[in-house]
XYZ file of C-alpha atoms in Angstrom:
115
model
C 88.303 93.590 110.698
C 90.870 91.821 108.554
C 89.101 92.674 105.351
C 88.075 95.603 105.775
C 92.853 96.358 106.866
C 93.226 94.579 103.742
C 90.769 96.685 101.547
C 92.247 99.427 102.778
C 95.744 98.531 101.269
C 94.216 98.627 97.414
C 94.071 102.184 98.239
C 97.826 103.011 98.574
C 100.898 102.469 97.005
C 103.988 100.855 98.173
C 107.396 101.278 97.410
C 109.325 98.332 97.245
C 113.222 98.646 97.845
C 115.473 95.157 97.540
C 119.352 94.399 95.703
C 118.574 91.160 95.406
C 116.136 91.159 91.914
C 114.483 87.787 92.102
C 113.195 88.579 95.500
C 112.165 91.986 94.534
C 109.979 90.433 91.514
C 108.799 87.902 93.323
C 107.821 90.258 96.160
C 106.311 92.943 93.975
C 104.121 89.859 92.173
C 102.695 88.815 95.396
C 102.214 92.664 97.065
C 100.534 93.625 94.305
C 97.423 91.567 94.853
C 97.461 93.751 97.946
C 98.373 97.512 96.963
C 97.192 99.521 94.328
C 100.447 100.380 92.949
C 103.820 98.631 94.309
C 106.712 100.934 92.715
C 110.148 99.313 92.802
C 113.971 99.934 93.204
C 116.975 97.617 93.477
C 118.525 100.564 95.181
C 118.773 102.551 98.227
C 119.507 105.638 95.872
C 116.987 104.516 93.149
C 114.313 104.434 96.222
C 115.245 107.598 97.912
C 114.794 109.277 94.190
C 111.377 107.404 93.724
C 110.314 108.121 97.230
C 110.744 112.342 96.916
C 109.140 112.115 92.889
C 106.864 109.313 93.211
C 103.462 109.400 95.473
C 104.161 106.590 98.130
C 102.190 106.001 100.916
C 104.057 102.784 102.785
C 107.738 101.947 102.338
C 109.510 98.257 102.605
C 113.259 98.408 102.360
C 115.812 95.675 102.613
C 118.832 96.759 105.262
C 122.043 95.761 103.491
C 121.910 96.998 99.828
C 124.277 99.344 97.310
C 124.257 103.049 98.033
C 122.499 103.958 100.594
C 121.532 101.125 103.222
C 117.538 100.978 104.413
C 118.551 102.104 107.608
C 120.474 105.371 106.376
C 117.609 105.539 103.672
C 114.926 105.319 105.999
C 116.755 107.944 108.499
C 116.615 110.809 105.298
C 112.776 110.121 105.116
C 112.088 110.654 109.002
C 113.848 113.420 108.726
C 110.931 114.698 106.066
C 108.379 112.906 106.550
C 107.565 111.472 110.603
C 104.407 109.356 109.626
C 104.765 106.978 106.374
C 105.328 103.389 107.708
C 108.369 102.362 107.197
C 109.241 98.107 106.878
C 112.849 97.209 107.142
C 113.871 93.613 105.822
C 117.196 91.786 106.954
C 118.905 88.528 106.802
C 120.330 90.203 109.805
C 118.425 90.159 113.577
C 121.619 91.431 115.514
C 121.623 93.408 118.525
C 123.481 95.984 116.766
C 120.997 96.344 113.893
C 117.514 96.141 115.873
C 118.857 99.288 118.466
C 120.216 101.378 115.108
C 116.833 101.500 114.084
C 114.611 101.687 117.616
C 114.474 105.886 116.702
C 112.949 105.661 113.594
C 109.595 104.448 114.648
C 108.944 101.571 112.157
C 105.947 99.989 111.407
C 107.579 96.581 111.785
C 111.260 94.994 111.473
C 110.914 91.887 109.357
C 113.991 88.996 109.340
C 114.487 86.862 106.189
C 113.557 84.877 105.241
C 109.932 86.097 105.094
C 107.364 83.640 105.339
């Protein structure tokens, strides 16, 4: 069952969204053993751009970045598109945070650091 979730990854491409550019390297290195394509952006602005040109099938974002934050970012693509799944990353696990982002239905809420 696990293989055949993880074969199913090297079909699809991710878009990869993190300020921080060591982690976003580092990240992309190791996701890419696991996606077909993993497109990047140190941005919320950058991703929202590569998100409506780019073919993208699964989004990770971080929270807290320049221009528009993962939350706001990933509140513009429910508005388009209901089903993607949609990964926010945070340093943060407040109370605040976690209920902000209970209406957008994502796949998973991840707090740094990642293991």
């Amino acid at each position: 069952m696990q293989e055949e979730k993880l074969s199913h990854l090297k079909n699809l491409t991710l878009l990869l969204i993190e300020d921080d550019e060591e982690l976003l390297h580092k990240m992309q290195t190791i996701l890419s053993i696991f996606f077909k394509e993993v497109l990047i952006a140190k941005d919320g602005n950058e991703g929202y751009d590569l998100f409506f040109n780019s073919k993208v099938d699964m989004l990770i974002t971080d929270y807290v970045m320049p221009g528009i934050d993962g939350y706001e970012l990933c509140k513009k693509i429910r508005e388009k598109n209901k089903n993607i799944p949609l990964v926010i990353m945070s340093n943060y696990s407040d109370k605040e945070k976690l209920l902000n982002v209970i209406p957008l239905s994502l796949a998973q809420y991840l707090v740094k650091p990642i293991e």
